[in-house]
Structures are given as C-alpha cells and as structure tokens.
PDB file of C-alpha atoms in Angstrom:
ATOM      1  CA  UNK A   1      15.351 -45.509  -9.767  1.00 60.00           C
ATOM      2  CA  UNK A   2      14.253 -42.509  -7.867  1.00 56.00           C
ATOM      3  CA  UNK A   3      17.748 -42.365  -6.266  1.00 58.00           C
ATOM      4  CA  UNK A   4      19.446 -42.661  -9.677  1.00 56.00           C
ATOM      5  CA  UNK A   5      17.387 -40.014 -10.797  1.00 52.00           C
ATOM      6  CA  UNK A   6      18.517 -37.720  -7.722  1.00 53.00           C
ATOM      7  CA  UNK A   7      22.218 -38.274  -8.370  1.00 56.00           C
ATOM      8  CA  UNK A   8      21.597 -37.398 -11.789  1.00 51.00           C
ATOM      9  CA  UNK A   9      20.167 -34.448 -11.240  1.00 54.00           C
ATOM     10  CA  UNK A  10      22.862 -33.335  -8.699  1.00 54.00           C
ATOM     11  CA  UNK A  11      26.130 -34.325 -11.131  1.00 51.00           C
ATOM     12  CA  UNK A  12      24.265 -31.730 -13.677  1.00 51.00           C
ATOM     13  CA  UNK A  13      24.010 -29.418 -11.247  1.00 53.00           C
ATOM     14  CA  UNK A  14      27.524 -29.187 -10.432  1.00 49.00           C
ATOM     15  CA  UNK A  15      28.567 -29.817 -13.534  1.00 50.00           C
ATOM     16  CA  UNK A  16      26.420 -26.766 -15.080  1.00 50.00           C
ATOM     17  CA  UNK A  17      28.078 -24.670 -11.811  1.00 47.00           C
ATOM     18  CA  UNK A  18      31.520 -25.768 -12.016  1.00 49.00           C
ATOM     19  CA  UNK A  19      31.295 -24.173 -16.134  1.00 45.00           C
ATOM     20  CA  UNK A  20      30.084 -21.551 -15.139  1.00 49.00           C
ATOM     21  CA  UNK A  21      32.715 -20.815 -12.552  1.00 45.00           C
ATOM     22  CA  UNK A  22      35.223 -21.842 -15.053  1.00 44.00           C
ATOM     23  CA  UNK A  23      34.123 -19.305 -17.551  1.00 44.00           C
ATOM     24  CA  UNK A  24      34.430 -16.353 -14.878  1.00 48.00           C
ATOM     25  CA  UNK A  25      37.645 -17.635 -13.969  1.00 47.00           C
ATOM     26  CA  UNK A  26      38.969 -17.268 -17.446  1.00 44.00           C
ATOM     27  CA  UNK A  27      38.085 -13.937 -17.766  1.00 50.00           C
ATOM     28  CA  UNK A  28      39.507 -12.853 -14.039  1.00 49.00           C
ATOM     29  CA  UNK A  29      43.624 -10.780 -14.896  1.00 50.00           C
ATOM     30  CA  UNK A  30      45.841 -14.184 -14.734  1.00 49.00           C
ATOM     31  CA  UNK A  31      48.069 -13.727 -12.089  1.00 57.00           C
ATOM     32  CA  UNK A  32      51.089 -12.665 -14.620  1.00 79.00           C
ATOM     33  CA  UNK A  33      50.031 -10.047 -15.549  1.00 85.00           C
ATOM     34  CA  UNK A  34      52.224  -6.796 -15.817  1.00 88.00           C
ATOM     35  CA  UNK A  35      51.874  -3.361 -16.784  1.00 90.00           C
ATOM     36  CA  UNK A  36      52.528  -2.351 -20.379  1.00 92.00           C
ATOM     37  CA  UNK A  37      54.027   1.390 -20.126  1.00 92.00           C
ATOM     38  CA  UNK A  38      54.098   3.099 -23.467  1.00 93.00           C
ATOM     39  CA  UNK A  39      53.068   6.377 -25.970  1.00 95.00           C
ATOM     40  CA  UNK A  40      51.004   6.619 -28.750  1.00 96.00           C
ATOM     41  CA  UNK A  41      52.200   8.881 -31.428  1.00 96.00           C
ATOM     42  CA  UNK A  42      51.250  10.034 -34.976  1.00 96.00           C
ATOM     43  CA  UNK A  43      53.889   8.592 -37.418  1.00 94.00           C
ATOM     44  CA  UNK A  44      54.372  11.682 -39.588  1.00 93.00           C
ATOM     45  CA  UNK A  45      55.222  14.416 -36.682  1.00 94.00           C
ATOM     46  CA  UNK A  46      55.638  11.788 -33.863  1.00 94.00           C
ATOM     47  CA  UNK A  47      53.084  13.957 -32.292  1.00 96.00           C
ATOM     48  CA  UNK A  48      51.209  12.240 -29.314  1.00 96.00           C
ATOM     49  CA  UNK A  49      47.879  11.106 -29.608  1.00 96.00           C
ATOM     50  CA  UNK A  50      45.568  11.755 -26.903  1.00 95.00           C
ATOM     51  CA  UNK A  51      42.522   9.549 -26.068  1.00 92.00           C
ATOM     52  CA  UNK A  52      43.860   6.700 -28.495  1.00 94.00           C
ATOM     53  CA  UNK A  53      42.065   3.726 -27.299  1.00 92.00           C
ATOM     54  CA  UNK A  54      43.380   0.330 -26.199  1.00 94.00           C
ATOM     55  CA  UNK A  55      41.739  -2.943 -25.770  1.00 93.00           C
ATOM     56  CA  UNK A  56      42.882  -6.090 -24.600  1.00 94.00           C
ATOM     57  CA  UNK A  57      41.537  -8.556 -26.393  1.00 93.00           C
ATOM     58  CA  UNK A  58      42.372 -11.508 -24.142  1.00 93.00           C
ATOM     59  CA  UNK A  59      40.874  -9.947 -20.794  1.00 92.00           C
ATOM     60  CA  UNK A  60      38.590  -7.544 -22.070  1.00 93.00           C
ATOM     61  CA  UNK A  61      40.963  -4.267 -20.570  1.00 92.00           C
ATOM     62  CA  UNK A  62      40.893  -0.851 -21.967  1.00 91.00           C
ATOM     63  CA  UNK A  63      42.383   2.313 -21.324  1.00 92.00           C
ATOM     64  CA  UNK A  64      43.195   5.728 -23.056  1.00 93.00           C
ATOM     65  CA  UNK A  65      45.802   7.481 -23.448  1.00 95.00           C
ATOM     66  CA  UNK A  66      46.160  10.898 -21.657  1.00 95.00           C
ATOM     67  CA  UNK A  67      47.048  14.392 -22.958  1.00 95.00           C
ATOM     68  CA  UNK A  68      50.560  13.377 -23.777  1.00 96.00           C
ATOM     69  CA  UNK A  69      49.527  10.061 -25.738  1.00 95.00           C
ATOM     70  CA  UNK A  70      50.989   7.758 -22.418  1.00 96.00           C
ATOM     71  CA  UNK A  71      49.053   4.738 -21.524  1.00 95.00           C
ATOM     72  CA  UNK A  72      49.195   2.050 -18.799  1.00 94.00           C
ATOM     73  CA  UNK A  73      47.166  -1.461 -19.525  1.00 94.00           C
ATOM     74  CA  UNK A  74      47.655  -4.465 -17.254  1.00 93.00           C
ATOM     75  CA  UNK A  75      48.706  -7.687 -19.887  1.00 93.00           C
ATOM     76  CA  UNK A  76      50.632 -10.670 -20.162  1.00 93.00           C
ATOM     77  CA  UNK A  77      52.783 -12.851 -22.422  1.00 92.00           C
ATOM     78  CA  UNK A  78      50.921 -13.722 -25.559  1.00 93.00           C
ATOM     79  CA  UNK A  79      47.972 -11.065 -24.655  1.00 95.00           C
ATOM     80  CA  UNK A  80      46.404  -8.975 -28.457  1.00 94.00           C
ATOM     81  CA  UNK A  81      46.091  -5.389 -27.971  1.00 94.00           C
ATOM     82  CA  UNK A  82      44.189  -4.133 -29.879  1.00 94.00           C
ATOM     83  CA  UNK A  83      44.855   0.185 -30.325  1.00 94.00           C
ATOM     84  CA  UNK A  84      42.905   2.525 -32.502  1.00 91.00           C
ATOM     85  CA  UNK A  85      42.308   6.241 -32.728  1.00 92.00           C
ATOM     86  CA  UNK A  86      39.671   8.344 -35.193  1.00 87.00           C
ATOM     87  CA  UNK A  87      41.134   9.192 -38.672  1.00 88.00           C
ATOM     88  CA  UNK A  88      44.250   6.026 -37.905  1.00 92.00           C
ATOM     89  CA  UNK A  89      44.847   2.446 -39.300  1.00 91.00           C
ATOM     90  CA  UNK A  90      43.831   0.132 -36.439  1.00 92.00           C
ATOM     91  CA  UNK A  91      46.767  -2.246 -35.227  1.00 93.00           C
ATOM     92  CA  UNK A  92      47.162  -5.604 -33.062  1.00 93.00           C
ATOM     93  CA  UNK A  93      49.994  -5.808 -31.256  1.00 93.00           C
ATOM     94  CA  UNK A  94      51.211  -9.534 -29.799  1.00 93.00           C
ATOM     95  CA  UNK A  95      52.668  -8.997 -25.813  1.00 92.00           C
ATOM     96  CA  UNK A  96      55.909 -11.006 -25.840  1.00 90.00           C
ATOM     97  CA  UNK A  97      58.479 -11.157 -23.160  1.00 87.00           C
ATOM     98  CA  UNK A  98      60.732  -8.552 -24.710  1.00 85.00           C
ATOM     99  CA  UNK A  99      57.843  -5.961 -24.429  1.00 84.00           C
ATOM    100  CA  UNK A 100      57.097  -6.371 -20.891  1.00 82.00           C
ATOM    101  CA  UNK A 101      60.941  -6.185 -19.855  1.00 80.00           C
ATOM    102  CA  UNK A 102      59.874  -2.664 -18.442  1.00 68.00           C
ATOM    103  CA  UNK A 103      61.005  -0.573 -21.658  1.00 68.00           C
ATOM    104  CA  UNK A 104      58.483   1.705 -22.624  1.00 79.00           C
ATOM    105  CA  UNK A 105      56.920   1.226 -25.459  1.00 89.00           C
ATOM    106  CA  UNK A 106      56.584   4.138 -28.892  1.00 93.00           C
ATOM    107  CA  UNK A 107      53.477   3.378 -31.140  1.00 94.00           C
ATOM    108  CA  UNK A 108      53.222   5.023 -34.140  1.00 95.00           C
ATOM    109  CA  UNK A 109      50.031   5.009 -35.590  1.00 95.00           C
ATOM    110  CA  UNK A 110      49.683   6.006 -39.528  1.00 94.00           C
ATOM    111  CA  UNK A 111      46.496   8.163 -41.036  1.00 92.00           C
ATOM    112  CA  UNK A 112      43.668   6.838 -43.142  1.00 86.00           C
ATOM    113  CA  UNK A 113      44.249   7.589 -46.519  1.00 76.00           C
ATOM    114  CA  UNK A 114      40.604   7.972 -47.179  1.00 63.00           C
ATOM    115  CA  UNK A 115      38.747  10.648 -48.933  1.00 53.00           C
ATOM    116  CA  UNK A 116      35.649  12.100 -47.192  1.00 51.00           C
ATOM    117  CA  UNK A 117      32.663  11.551 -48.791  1.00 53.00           C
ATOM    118  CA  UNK A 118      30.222  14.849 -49.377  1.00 53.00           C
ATOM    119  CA  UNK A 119      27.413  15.120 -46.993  1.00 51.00           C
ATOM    120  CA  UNK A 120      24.171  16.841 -48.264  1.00 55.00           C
ATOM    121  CA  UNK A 121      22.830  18.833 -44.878  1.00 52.00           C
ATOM    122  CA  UNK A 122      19.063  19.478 -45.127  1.00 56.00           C
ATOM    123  CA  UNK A 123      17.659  22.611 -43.098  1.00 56.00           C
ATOM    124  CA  UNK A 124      14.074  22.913 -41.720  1.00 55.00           C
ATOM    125  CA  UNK A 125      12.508  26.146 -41.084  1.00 60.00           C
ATOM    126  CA  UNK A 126      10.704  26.717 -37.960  1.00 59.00           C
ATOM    127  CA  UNK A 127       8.570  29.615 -36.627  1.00 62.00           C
ATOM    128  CA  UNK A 128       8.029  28.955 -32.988  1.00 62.00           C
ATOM    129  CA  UNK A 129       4.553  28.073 -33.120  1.00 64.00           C
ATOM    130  CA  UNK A 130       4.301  24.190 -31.528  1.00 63.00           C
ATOM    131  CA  UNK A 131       1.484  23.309 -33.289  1.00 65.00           C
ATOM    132  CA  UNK A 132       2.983  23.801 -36.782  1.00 64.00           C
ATOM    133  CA  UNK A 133       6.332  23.657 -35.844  1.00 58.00           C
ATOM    134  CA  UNK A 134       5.415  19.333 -34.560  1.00 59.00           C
ATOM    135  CA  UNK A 135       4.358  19.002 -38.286  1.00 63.00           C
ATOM    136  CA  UNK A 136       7.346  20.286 -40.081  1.00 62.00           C
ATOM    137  CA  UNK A 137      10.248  18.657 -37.752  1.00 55.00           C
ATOM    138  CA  UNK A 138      11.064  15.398 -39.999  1.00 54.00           C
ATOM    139  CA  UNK A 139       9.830  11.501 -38.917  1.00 53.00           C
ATOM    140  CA  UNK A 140      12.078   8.926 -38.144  1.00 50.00           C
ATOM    141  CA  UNK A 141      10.513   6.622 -40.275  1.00 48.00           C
ATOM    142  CA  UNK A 142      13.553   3.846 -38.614  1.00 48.00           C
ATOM    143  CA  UNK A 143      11.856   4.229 -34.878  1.00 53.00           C
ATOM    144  CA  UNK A 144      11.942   1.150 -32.857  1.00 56.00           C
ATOM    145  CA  UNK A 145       8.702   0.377 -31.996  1.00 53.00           C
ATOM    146  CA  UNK A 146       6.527  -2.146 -29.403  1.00 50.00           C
ATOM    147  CA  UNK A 147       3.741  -4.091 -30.441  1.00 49.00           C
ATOM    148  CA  UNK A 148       1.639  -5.098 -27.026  1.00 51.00           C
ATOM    149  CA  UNK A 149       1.944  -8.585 -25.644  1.00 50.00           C
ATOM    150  CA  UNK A 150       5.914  -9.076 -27.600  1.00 50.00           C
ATOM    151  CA  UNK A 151       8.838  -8.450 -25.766  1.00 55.00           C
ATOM    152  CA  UNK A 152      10.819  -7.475 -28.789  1.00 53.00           C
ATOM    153  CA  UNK A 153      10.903  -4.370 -30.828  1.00 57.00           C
ATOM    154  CA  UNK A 154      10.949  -3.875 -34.213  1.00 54.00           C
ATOM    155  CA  UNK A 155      11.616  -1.309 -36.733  1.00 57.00           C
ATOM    156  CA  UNK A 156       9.630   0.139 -39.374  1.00 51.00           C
ATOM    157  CA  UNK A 157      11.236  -0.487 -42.757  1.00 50.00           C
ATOM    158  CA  UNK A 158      11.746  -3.034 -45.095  1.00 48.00           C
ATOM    159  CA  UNK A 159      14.886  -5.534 -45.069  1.00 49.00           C
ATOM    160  CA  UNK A 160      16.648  -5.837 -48.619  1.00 51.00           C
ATOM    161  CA  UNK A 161      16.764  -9.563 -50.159  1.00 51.00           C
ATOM    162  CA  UNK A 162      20.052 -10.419 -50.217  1.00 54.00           C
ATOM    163  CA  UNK A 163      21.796 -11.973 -53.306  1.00 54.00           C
ATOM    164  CA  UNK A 164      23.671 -15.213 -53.347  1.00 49.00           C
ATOM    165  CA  UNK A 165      26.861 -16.069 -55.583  1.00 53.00           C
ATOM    166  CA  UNK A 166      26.379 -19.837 -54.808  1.00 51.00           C
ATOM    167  CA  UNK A 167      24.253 -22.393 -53.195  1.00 48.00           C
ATOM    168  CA  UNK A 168      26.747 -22.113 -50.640  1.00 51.00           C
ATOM    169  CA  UNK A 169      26.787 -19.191 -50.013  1.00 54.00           C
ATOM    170  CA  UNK A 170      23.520 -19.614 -49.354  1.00 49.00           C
ATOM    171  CA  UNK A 171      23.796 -21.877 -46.584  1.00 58.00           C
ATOM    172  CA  UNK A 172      25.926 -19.620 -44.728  1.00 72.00           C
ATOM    173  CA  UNK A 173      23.751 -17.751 -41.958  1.00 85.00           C
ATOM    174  CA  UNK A 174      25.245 -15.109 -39.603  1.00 89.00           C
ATOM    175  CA  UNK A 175      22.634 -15.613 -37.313  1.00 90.00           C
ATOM    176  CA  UNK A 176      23.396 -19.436 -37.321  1.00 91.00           C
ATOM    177  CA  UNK A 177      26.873 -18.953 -37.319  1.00 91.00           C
ATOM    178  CA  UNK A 178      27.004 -16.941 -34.348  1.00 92.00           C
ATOM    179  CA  UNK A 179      24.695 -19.464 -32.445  1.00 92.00           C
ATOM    180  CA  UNK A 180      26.775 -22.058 -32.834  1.00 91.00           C
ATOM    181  CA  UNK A 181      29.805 -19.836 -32.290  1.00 90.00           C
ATOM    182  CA  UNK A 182      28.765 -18.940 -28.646  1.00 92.00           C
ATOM    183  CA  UNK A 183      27.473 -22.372 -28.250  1.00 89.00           C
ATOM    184  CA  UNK A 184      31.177 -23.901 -28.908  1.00 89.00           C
ATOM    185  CA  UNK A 185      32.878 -20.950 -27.384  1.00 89.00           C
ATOM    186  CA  UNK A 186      31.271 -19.439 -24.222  1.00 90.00           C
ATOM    187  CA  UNK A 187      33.769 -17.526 -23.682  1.00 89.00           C
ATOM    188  CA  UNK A 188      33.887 -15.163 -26.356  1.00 89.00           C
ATOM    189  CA  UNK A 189      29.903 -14.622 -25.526  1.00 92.00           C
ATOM    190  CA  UNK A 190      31.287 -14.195 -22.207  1.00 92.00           C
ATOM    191  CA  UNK A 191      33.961 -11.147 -23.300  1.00 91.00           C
ATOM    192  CA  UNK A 192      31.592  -9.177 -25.393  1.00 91.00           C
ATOM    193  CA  UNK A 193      29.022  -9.310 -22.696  1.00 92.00           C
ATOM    194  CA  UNK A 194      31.628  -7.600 -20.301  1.00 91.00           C
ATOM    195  CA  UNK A 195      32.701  -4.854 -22.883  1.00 89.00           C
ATOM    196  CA  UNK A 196      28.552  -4.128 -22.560  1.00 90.00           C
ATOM    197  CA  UNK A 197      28.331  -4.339 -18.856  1.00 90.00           C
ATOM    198  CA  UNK A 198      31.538  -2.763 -17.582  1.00 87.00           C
ATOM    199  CA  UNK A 199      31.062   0.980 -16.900  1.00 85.00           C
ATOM    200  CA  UNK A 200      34.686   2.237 -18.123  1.00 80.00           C
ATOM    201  CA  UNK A 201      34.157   0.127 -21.397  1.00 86.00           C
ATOM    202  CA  UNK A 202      30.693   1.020 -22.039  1.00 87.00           C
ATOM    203  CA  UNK A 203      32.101   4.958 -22.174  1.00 82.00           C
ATOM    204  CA  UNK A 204      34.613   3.957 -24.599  1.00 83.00           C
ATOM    205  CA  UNK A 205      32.067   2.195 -26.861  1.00 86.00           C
ATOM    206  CA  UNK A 206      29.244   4.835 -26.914  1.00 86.00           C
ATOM    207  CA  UNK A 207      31.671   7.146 -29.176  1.00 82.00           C
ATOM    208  CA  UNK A 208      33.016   4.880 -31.328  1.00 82.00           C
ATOM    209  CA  UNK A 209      31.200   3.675 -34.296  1.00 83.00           C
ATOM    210  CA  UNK A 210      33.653   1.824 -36.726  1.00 86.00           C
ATOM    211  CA  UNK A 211      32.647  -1.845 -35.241  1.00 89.00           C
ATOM    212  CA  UNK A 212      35.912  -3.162 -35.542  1.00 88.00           C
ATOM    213  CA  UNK A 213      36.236  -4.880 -31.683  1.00 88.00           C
ATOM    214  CA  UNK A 214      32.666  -6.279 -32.663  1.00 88.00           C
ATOM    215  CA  UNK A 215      34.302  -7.931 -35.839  1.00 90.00           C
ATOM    216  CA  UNK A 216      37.589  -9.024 -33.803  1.00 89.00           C
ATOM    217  CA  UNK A 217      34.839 -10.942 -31.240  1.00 90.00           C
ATOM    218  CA  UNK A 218      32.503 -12.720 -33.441  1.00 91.00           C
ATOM    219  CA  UNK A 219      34.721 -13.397 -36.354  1.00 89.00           C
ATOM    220  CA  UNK A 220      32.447 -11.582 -38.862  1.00 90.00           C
ATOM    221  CA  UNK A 221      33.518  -8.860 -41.125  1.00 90.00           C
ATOM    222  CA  UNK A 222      31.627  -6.067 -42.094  1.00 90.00           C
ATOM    223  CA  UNK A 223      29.146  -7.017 -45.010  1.00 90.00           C
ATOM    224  CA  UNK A 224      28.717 -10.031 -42.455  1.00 91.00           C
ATOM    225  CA  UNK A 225      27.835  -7.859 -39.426  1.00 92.00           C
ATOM    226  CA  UNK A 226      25.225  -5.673 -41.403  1.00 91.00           C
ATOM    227  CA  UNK A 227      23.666  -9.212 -42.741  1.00 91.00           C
ATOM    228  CA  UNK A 228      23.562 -10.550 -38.970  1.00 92.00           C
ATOM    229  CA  UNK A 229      21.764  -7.164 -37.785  1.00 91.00           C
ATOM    230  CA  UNK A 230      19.290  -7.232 -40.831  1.00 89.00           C
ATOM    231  CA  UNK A 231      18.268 -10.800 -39.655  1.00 89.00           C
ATOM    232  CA  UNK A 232      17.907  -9.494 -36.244  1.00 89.00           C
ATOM    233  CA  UNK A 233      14.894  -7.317 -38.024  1.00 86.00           C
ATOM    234  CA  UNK A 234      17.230  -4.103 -37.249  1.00 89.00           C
ATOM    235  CA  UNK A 235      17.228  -1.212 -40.184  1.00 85.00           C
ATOM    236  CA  UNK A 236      20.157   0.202 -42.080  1.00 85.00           C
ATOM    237  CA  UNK A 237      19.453   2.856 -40.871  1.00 84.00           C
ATOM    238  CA  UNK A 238      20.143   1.906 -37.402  1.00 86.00           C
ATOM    239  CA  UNK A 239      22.870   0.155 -38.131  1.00 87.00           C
ATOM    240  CA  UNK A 240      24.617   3.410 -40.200  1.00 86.00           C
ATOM    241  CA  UNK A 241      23.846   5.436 -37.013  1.00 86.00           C
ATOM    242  CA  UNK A 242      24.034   3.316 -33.625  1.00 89.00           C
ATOM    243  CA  UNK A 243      27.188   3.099 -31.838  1.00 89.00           C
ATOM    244  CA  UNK A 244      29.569   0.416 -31.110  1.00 91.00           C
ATOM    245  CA  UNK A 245      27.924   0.067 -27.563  1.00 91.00           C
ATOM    246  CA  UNK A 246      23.989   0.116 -29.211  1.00 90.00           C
ATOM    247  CA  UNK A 247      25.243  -2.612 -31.527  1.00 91.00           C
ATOM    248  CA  UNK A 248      26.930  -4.919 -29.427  1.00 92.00           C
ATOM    249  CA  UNK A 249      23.451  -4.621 -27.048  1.00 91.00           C
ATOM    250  CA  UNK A 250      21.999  -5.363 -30.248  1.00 91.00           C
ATOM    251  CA  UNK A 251      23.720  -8.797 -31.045  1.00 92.00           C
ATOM    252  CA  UNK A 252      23.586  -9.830 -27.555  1.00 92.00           C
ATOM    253  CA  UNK A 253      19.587  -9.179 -27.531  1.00 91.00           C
ATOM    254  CA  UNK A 254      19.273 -11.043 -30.573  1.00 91.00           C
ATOM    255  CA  UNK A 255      21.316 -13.830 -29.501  1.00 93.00           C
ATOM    256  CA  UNK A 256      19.459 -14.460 -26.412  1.00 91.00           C
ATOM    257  CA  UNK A 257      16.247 -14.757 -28.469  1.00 89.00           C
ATOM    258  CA  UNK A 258      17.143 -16.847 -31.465  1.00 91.00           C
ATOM    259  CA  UNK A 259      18.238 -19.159 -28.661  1.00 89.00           C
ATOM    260  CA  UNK A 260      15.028 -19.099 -27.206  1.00 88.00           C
ATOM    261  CA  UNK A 261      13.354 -20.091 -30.307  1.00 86.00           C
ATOM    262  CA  UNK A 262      15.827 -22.450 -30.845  1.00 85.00           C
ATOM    263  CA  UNK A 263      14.926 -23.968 -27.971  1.00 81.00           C
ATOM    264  CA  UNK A 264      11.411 -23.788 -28.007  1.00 75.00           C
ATOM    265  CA  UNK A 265      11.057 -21.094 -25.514  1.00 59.00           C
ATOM    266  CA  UNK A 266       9.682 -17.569 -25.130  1.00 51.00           C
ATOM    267  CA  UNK A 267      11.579 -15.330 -26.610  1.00 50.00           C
ATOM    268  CA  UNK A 268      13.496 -13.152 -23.736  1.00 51.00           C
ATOM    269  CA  UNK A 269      13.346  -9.743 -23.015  1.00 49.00           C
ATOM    270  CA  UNK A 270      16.345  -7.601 -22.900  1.00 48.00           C
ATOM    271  CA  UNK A 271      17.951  -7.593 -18.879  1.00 47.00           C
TER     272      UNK A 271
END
C-alpha cells in the first residue's frame, strides 16, 4: 500500500509539472512567427498616429508606434491584434497569410464620435501655514486601508445593491464566473498575469484607462467588470480612477483569494 501510495504521489507530481510546463510553453512566440510591418493613420487626413498601441492578443506582444505612426509586432497566421489609440474606435485585426506576405500594412483608425461630458473643477485655498493648510486639503474618503492581522485591504465606502431583471440573472456571479473561467482555461489567467508582470506592458497599461484588453481577457463587458470589482470590496471610486494596470492587479489579487476561500485556505497576500 505504502508503495502504491508513493507512485501516486509521484504521477501527480509530474503530472501537476508537466501542466505547468505546458502552459509556459503556450505562451513562448511559436516558431512562425513573422514580423507585421505597417502605419497607423487617422482616417480623415491619413495623418500618422504616434504612440497608437498594439496588442497581440494570442502571445501577449505589444508595441507602439513611433513618431511617424510605423510599427513592428512579431505574429503569426490566425494571431488578433488588437490596436487602439486615445480619442479612436478600437479595432481587431485577424493575421492571415496575405498580411504577412511582407506588404506593409495602412491602418486607418476613425475618431470617437463622443461628446465630452462637463467637468465641475473645485479649487481649495491655501495659505502656507501646515497646520491649517492639513485641515483644508480634501479626504479621500475611497483610501485603501489595513486592518491588523488581514492580509487584504479594504476601502471605506459602501457597495450599491445591485438590481436583478430575473432570477437568472441572479445566479450569474462575476466573481464565480471568472473562477471557473481560469479554472477551465489556465491560460487566459496565464496571459493577463504576463500583461501585469512584463515591464514594457506594464508601461503601456499604467496610462491607459478604458479597460478594454481587460474585457477582451476575461470575457466580461463593462457593467460586468465594475460588478466583479464591487464584489472584490473595491469602490467606484477606484474603479472610475485606477488604471488599466491597477485594475488588472486588482482582479488578479482577488482571484487568488476567492480561490483561497474556495478552498478552505488563508486568504493570500498580494506577491
């Protein structure tokens, strides 16, 4: 028995190795991979577009372009890019064969045709003296803050009750969803912990703030995202102002500990 018992234990060793190798193998550039040459432009005055930013979806790649709109990305056949710029209409573009044929490529992006909404600017008066001037500065009431003895922080504020069309809606967890999501598909846990961790990604993320790669990843959309974050005992507040970068730490964070719990476990602090 005791030697049955060893074997076991081995076979689940290697087996729980040999997935994870798998899983960093899938992410690795596939050996047929080419360069994707092309320009971003603006598709009124086919004026180029600097900084536009480009993600590959399938290997977690991005770039920018440069002061003349050009960009370079390593892909392959059947590869998503996925290309956006401030003030544009985000676009997926499908690699085929025809694109990588070495042509370079013309992207015309088209503007938002949104109004801007009128922000209300409040000043505060101060007269150089510390003592009174500590008092006047404005609270953020939305701090994080850490309670002794819990790993996790919270924020001050109160989470608004959501409203459900149906009892099925009701069912319908993001928190849940995205559990089981990573459960079934490592590997998309696996790609948006690499946008968080890789040093030319993370500089993309920390200035942009419209969540859409987030979205692309975990299959939510926006109303969806907010609902998972509020679960995750994170403000509106915070989720109005953080970054793409701050929010994706965010999910990841509260992914880790709703597994714990799931599993019976101490909840985890952030690595």
């Amino acid at each position: 028995m005791k030697k049955l018992l060893y074997i076991a234990i081995i076979l689940i060793s290697f087996d729980g190795i040999s997935q994870q190798i798998k899983l960093k193998d899938s992410l690795k550039p596939l050996e047929h991979t080419f360069p994707l040459y092309g320009q971003i432009v603006d598709f009124s005055d086919k004026q180029p577009l600097k900084a536009a930013n480009l993600f590959n979806l399938n290997s977690v790649i991005g770039t920018v372009t440069n002061d003349e709109g050009n960009f370079e990305i390593p892909t392959a056949v059947n590869d998503t890019l996925y290309i956006s710029y401030l003030g544009y209409q985000s676009i997926k573009l499908k690699i085929t064969n025809d694109l990588l044929k070495g042509n370079e490529l013309v992207i015309e992006l088209h503007e938002k045709a949104e109004q801007l909404k009128e922000v209300v600017v409040k000043s505060h008066k101060l007269i150089g003296v510390l003592e009174i001037d500590a008092k006047n500065v404005p609270k953020d009431k939305y701090a994080r803050i850490h309670i002794n003895g819990i790993p996790q922080t919270y924020e001050v504020g109160v989470k608004q009750a959501k409203s459900y069309n149906s009892a099925v809606d009701a069912l319908f967890r993001p928190i849940d969803f995205i559990y089981n999501k990573f459960g079934k598909k490592p590997q998309q846990l696996a790609k948006l912990k690499k946008l968080r961790d890789q040093d030319e990604l993370r500089s993309l993320l920390e200035s942009k703030f419209n969540r859409e790669l987030m979205m692309e990843y975990l299959e939510l959309d926006e109303n969806e995202l907010n609902e998972l974050l509020n679960e995750c005992n994170y403000s509106d507040y915070f989720i109005k102002q953080a970054s793409d970068l701050q929010l994706i730490e965010a999910v990841l964070l509260c992914y880790e500990n709703y597994k714990a719990i799931k599993k019976g476990s101490t909840i985890k602090e952030k690595q």
